[in-house]
CSV table of C-alpha atoms in Angstrom, one decimal:
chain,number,residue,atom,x,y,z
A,1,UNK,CA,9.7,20.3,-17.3
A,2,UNK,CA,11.1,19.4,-13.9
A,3,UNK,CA,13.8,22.1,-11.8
A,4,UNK,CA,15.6,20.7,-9.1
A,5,UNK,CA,16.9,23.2,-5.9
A,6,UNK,CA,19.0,22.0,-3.6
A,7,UNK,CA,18.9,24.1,-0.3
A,8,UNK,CA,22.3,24.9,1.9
A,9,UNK,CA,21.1,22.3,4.8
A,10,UNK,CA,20.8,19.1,1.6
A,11,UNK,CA,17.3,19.2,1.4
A,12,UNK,CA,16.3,18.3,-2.5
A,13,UNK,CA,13.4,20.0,-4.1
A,14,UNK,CA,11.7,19.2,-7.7
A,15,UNK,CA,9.0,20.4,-9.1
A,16,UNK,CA,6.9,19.7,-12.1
A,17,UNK,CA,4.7,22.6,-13.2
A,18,UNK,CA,1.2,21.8,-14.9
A,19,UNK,CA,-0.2,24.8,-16.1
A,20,UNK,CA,-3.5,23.1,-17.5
A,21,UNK,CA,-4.7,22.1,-13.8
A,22,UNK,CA,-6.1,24.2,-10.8
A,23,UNK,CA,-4.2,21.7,-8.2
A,24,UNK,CA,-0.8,20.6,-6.8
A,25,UNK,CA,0.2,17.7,-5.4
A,26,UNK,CA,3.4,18.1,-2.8
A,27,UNK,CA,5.1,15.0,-1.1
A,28,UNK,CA,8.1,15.5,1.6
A,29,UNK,CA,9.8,12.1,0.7
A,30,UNK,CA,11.9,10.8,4.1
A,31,UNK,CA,14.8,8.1,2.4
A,32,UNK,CA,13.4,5.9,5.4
A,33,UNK,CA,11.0,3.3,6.0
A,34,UNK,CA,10.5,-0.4,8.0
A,35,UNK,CA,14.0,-1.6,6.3
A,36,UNK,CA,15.6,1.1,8.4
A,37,UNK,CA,13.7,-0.4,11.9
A,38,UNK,CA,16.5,-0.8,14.3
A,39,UNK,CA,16.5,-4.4,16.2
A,40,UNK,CA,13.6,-4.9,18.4
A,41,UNK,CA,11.6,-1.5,17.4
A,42,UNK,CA,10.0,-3.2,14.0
A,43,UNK,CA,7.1,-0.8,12.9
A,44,UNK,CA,9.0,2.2,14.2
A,45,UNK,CA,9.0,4.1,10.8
A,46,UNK,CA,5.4,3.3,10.1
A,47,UNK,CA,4.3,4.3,13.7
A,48,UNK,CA,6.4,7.6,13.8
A,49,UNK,CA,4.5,8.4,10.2
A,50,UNK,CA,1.1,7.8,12.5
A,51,UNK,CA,2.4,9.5,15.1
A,52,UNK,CA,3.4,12.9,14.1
A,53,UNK,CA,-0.5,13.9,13.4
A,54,UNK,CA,-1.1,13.7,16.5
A,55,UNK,CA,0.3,17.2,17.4
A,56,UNK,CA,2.9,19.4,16.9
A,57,UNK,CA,4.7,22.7,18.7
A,58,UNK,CA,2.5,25.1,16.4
A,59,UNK,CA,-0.8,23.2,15.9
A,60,UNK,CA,-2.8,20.1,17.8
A,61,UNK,CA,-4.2,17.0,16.4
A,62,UNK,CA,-7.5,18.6,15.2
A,63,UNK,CA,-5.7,21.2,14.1
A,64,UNK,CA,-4.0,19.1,11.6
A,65,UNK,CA,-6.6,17.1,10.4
A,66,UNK,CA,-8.8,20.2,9.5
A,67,UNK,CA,-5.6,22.6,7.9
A,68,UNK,CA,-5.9,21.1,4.4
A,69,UNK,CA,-9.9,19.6,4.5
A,70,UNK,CA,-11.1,23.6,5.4
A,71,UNK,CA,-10.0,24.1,2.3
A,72,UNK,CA,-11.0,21.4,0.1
A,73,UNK,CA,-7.3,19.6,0.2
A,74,UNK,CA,-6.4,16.4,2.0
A,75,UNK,CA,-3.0,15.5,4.1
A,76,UNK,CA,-1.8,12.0,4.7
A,77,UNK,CA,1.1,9.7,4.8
A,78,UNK,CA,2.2,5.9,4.0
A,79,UNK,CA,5.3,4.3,4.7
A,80,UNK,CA,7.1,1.7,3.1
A,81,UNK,CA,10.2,-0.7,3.2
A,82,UNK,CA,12.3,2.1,2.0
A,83,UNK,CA,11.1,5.2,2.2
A,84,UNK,CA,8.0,7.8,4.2
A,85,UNK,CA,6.2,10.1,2.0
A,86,UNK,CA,3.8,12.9,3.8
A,87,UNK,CA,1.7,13.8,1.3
A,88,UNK,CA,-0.9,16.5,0.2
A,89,UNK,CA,-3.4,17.2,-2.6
A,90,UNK,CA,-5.3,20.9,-2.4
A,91,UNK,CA,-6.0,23.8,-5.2
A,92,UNK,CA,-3.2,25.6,-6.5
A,93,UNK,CA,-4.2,28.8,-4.4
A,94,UNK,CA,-2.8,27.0,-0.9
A,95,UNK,CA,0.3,25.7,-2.0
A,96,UNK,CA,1.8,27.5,0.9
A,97,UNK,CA,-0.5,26.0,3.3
A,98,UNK,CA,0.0,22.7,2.3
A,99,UNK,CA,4.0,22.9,2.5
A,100,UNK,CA,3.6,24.6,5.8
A,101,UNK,CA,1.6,21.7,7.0
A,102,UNK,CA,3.7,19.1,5.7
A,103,UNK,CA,7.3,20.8,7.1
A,104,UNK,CA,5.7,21.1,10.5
A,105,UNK,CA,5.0,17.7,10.5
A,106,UNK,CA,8.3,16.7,9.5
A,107,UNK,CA,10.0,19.0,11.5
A,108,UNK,CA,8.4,19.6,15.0
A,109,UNK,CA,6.0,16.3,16.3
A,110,UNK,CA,5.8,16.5,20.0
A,111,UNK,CA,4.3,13.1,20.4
A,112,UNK,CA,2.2,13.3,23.4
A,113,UNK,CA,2.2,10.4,25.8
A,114,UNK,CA,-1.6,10.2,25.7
A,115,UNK,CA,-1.7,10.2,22.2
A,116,UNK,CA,1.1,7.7,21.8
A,117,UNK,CA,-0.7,5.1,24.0
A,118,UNK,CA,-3.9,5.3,21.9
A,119,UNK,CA,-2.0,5.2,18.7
A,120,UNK,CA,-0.4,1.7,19.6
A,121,UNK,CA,-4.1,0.3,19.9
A,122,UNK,CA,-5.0,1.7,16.6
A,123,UNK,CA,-2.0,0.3,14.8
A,124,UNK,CA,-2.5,-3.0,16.7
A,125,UNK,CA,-6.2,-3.1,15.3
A,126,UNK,CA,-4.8,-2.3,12.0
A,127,UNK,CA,-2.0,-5.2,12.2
A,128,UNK,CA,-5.3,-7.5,13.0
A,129,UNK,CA,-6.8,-6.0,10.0
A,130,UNK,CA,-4.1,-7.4,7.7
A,131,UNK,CA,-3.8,-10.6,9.5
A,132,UNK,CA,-7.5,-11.3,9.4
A,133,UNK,CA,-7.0,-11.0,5.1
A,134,UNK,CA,-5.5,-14.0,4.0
A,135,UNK,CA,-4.0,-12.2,0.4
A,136,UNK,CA,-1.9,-9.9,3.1
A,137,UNK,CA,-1.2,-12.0,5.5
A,138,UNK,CA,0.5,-14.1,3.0
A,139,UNK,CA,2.7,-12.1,1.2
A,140,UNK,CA,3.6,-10.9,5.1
A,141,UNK,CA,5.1,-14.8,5.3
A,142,UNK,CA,6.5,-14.7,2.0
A,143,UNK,CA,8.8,-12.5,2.5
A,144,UNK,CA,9.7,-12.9,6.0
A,145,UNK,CA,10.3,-16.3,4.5
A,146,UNK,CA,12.7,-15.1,1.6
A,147,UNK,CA,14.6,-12.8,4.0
A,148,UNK,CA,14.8,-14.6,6.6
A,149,UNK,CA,15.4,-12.8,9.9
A,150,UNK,CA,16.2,-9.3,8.2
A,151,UNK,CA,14.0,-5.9,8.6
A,152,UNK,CA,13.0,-5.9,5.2
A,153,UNK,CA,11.0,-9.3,5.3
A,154,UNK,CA,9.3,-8.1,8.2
A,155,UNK,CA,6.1,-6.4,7.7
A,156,UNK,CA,5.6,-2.4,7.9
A,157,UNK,CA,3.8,-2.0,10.2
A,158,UNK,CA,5.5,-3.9,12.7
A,159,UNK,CA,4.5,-6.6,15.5
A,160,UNK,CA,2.4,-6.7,18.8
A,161,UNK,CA,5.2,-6.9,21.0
A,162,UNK,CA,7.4,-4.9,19.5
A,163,UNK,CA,4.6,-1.8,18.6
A,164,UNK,CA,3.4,-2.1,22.0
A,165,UNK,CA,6.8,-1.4,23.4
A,166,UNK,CA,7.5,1.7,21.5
A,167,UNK,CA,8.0,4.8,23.7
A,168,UNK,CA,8.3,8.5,23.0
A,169,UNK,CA,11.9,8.6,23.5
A,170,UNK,CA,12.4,5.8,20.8
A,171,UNK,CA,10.0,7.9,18.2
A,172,UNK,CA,12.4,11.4,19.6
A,173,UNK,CA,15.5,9.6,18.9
A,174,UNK,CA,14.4,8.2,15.3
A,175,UNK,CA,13.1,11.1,13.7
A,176,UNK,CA,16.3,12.9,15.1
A,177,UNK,CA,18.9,10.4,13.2
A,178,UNK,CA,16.7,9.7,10.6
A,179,UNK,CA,13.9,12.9,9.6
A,180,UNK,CA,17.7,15.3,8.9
A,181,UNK,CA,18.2,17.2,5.5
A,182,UNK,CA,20.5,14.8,3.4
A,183,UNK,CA,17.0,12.2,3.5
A,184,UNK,CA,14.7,14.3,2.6
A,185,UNK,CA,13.2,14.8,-0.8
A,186,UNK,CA,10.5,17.9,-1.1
A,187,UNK,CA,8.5,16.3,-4.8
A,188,UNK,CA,5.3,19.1,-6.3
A,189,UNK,CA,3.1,18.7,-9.6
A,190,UNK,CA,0.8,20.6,-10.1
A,191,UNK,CA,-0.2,24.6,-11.4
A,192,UNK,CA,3.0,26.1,-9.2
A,193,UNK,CA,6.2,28.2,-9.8
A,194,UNK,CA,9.7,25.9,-8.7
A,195,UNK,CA,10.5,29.8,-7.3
A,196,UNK,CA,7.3,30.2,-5.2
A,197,UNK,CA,7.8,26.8,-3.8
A,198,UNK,CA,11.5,26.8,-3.3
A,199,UNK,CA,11.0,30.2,-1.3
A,200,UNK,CA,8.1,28.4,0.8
A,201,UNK,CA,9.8,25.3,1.5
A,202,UNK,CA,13.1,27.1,2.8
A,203,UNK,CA,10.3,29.0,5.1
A,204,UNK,CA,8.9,26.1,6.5
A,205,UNK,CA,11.8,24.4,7.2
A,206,UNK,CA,14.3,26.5,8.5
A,207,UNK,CA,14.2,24.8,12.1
A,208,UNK,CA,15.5,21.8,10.5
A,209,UNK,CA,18.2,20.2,12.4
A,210,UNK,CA,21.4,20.1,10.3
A,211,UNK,CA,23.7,17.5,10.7
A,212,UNK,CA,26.6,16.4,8.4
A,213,UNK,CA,26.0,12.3,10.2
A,214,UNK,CA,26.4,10.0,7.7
A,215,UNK,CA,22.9,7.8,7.7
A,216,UNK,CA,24.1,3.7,7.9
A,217,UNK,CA,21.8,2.0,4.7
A,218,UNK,CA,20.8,-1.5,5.8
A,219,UNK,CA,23.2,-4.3,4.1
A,220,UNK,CA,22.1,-6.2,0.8
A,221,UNK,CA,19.6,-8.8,1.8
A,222,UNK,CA,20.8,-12.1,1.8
A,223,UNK,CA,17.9,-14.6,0.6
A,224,UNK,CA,16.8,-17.9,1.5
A,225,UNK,CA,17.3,-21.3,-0.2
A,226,UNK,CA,14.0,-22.9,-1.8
A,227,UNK,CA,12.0,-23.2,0.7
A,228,UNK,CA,8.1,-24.6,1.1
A,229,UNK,CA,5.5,-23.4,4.3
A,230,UNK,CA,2.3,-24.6,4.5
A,231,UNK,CA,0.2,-22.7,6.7
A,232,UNK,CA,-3.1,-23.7,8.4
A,233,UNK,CA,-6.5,-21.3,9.2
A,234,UNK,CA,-10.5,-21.3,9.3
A,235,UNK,CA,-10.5,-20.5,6.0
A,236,UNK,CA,-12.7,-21.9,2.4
A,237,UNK,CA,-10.0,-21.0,0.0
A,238,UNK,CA,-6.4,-21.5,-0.4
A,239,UNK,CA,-4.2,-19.1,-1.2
A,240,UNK,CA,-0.7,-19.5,-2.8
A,241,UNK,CA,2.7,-17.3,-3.9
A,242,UNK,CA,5.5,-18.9,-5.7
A,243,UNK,CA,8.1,-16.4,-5.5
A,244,UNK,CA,11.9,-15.8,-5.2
A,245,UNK,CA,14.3,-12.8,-5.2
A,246,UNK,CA,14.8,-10.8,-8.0
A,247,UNK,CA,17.0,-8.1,-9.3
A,248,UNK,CA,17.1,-4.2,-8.0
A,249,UNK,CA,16.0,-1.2,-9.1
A,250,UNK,CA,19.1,-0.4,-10.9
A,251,UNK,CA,19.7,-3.5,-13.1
A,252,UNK,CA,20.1,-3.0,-16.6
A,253,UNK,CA,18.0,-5.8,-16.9
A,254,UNK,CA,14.9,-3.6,-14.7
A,255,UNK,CA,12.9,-3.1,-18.0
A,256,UNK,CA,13.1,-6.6,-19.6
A,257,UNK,CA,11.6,-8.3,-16.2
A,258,UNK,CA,9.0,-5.6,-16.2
A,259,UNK,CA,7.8,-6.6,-19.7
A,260,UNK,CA,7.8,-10.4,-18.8
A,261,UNK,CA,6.0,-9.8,-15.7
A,262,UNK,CA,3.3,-8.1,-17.9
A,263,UNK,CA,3.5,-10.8,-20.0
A,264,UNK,CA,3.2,-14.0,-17.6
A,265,UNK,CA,0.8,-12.5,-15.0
A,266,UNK,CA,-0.3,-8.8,-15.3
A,267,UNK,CA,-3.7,-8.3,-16.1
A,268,UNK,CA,-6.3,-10.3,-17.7
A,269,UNK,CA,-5.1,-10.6,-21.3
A,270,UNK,CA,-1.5,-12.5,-19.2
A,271,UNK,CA,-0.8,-15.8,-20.0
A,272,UNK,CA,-1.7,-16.9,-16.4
A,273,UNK,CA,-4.5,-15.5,-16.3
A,274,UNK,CA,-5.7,-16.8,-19.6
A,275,UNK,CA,-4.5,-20.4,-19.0
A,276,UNK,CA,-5.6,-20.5,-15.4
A,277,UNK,CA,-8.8,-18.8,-14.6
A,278,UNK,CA,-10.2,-18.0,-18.5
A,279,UNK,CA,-9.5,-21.7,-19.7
A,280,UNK,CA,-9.8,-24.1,-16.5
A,281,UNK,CA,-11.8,-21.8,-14.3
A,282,UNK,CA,-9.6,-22.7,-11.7
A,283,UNK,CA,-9.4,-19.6,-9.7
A,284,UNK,CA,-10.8,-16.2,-9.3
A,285,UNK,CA,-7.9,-14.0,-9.2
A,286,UNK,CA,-4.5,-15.3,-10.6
A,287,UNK,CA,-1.7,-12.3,-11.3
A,288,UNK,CA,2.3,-11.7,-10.8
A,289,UNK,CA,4.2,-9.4,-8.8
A,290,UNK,CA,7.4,-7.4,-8.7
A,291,UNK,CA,8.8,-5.4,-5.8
A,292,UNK,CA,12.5,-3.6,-6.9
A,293,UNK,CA,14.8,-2.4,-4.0
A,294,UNK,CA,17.5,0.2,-3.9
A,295,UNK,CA,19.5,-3.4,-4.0
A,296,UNK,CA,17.7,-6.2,-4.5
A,297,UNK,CA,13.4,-7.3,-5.3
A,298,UNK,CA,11.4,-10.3,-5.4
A,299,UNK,CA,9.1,-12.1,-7.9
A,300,UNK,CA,6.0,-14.1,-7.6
A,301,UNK,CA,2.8,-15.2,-8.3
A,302,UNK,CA,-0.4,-15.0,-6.4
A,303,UNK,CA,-4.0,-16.7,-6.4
A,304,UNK,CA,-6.9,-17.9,-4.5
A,305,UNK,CA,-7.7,-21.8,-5.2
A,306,UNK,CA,-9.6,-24.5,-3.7
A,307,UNK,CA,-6.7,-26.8,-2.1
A,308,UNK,CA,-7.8,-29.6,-4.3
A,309,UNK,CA,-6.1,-27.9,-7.9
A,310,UNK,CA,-2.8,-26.5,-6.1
A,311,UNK,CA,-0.6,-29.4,-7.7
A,312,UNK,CA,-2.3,-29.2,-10.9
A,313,UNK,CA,-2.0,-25.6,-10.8
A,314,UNK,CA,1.9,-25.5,-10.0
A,315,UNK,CA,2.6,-27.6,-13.1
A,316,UNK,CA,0.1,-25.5,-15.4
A,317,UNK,CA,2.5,-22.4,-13.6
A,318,UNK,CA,5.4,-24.0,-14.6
A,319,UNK,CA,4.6,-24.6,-18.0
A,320,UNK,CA,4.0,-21.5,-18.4
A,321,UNK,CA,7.2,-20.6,-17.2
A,322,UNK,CA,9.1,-23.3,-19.9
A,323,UNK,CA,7.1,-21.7,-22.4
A,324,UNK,CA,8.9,-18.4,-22.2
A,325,UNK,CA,12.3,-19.9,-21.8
A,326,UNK,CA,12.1,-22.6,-24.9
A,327,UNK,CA,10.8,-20.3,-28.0
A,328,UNK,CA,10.9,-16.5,-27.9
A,329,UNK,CA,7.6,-14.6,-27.5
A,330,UNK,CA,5.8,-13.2,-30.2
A,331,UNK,CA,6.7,-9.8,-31.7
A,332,UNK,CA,2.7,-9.2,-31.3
A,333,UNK,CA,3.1,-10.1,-27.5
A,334,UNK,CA,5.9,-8.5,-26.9
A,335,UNK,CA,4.5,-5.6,-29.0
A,336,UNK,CA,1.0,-5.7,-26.5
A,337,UNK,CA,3.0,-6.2,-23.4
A,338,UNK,CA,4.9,-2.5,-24.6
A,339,UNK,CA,1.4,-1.1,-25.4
A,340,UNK,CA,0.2,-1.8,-21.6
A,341,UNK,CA,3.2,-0.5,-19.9
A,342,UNK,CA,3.2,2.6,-22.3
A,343,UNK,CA,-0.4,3.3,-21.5
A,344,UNK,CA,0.1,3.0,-17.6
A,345,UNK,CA,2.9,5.1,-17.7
A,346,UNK,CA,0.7,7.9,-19.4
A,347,UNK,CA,-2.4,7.3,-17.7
A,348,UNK,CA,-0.3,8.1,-14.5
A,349,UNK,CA,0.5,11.1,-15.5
A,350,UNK,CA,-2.9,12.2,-15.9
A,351,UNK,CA,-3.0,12.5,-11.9
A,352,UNK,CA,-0.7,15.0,-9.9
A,353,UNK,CA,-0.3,12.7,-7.3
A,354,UNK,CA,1.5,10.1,-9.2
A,355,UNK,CA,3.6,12.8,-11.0
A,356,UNK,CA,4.8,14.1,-7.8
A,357,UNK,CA,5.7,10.1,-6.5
A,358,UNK,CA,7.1,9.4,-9.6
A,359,UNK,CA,9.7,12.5,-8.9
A,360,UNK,CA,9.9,12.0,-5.5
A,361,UNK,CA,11.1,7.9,-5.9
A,362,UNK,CA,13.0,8.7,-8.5
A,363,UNK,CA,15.0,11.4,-7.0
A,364,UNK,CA,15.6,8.8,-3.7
A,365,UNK,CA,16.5,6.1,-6.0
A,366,UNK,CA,18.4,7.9,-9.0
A,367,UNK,CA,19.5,11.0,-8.0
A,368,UNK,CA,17.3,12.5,-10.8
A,369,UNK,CA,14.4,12.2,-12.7
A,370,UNK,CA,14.5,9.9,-15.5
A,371,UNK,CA,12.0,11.1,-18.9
A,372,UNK,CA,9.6,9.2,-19.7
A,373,UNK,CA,10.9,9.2,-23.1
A,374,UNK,CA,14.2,7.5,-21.5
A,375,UNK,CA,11.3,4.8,-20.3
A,376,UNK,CA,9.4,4.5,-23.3
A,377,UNK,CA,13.0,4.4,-25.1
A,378,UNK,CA,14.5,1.5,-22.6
A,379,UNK,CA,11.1,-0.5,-22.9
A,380,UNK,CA,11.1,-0.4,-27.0
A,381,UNK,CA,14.6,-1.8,-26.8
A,382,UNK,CA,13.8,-5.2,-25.5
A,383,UNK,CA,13.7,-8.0,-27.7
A,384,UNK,CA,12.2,-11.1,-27.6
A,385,UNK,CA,14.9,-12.5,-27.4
A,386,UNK,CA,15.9,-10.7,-24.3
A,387,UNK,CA,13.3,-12.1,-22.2
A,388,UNK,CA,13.7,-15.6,-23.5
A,389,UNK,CA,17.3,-15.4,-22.2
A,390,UNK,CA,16.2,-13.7,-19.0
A,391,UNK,CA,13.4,-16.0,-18.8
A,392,UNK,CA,15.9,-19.4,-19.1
A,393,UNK,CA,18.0,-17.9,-16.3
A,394,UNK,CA,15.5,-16.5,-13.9
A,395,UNK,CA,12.1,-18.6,-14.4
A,396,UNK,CA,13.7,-22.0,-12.8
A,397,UNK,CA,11.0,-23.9,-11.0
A,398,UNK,CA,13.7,-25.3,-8.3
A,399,UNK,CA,14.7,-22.0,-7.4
A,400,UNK,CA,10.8,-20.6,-6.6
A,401,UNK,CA,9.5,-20.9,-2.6
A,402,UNK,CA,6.3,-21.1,-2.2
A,403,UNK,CA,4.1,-20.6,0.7
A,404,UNK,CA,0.8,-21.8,1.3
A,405,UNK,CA,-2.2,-20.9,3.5
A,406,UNK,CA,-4.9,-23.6,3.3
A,407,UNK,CA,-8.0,-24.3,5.2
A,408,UNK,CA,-7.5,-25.3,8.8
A,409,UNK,CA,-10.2,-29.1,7.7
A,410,UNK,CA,-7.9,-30.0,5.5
């Protein structure tokens, strides 16, 4: 059962009590992430969420890190195109610890000079990290492709320049405009009382800055035409994603695209997957993706390939994709393709932290938390014949983009 508080200064709290565990899991949710970089400062959000461990007006960095390990727990954080989540998992018994330590970091980061300047060369190692892996730094040019000189097609955690330019004033002035009551989202699971942690959370964050400033959402993406990249690098394999935009979190149509993502390439029973690697052996890892956005997503398809088969392999891809628009799938697909989504959705909630993300997002996104017999409920209603006439609309070869990085020899 999940009780929501909302506190005088717009702070939202939920809560999810599990009575059959000796944890909770408790996530201060920030409505912020790399979308809202301003012009210039790109990897701002995801720097700030680096930067605030590194010392605050009550505790120093070591401090920090050793709060919530002393004890067993853990504290960490991960930012992303739309949102900052603080996070930490601990037993039951130091559920006020673990707010405390969240709230102060939310609330009072002094970002010390010193500290800043070593930060940037972490966070430049770790942009190197993702450049150096091919499957990252490819989806990194897909969608800087498909939004095309917007925040949210550049990647989280920023660039060189631009994190190497960041100063403490610039991390000051976002978290003042942006870390404020109305964005934030307090999200628990776990073997807790809503009372007990409604009581702590007005404690730790009573310093709060109120403000009734009205936060400016980044404007609906626009997306780019069909477009084809071919990038070069001492690589052996190629690697390809055919992709285009999609619909947003809110589309009616959310639960139908979900299923025919299962269908076409999640997991190894998908039809990609089956067609590609099981009966050709023509790559290792072949599988779709979907990213949905407070207003608008993306689609595509990822693999490793030797450069050779990538022609052969876009035709066999686009087979697959007239498959599902000329005759409906079967009821026994469609029937497995409910089965796997079902069973995620409850293996999830075998784990308090993805119980207290799942409230957390869905408080950001919906305003409330949606049951997951609503989910199971909107999933059983799709027909075949629903993703056939989804499928004949969206799955349109001409429309796709597709980027590829293959070896610098060939």
């Amino acid at each position: 059962m999940v009780k929501k508080t909302t506190l005088p200064s717009g702070v939202r709290i939920l809560s999810e009590s599990i009575s059959t565990v000796r944890s909770i899991a408790v996530g201060i949710w920030v409505n912020s992430g790399s979308r809202d970089d301003p012009e210039g400062k790109s990897g701002i959000s995801h720097f700030v969420e680096h930067a605030v461990f590194k010392g605050t007006k009550k505790r120093r960095m070591h401090q920090i890190a050793n709060r919530m390990e002393s004890v067993g727990g853990y504290l960490n954080a991960f930012t992303s195109k739309e949102h900052t989540c603080y996070f930490t998992r601990a037993l039951d018994s130091y559920l006020d610890r673990g707010v405390d330590s969240l709230c102060d970091l939310v609330v009072s980061p002094i970002f010390p000079e010193r500290e800043i300047e070593k930060e940037k060369s972490v966070v430049l190692e770790e942009i190197k990290m993702y450049d150096d892996a091919p499957e990252e730094y490819i989806i990194d040019q897909f969608e800087s492709m498909i939004y095309p000189s917007q925040s949210i097609g550049r990647p989280i955690v920023g660039y060189p320049d631009s994190v190497s330019h960041l100063r403490r004033e610039d991390l000051l002035d976002y978290v003042s405009t942006q870390y404020i009551p109305s964005q934030i989202v307090v999200a628990a699971s776990g073997n807790l009382r809503h009372e007990k942690l409604v009581k702590s959370v007005s404690k730790a964050l009573k310093d709060l800055r109120t403000t009734s400033a009205h936060i400016s959402k980044q404007i609906k993406p626009t997306f780019s035409d069909s477009t084809e990249i071919i990038l070069r690098r001492p690589i052996q394999q190629a690697h390809l994603i055919l992709g285009r935009d999609a619909i947003s979190i809110h589309s009616k149509d959310r639960p139908i695209i979900q299923l025919m993502n299962i269908i076409l390439g999640g997991g190894s029973s998908s039809r990609l997957n089956q067609k590609i690697r099981e009966r050709y052996g023509f790559c290792y890892h072949i599988g779709s993706f979907l990213n949905l956005y407070s207003d608008c997503g993306d689609f595509g398809i990822y693999l490793g390939i030797d450069h050779t088969k990538i022609n052969h392999v876009l035709r066999l891809i686009f087979r697959e994709f007239d498959r599902l628009v000329q005759r409906p799938v079967s009821s026994q697909a469609l029937s497995r393709a409910k089965g796997q989504a079902r069973g995620a959705l409850a293996l999830g909630l075998e784990s308090m932290s993805n119980r207290m993300t799942r409230l957390g997002k869905e408080e950001i996104y919906f305003g409330n938390v949606i049951s997951v017999d609503e989910i199971i409920e909107e999933l059983e209603s799709v027909t075949p014949e629903d993703i056939q006439l989804f499928a004949s609309q969206f799955l349109v070869p001409d429309v796709f983009s597709r980027v590829m990085l293959v070896p610098a020899s060939t």
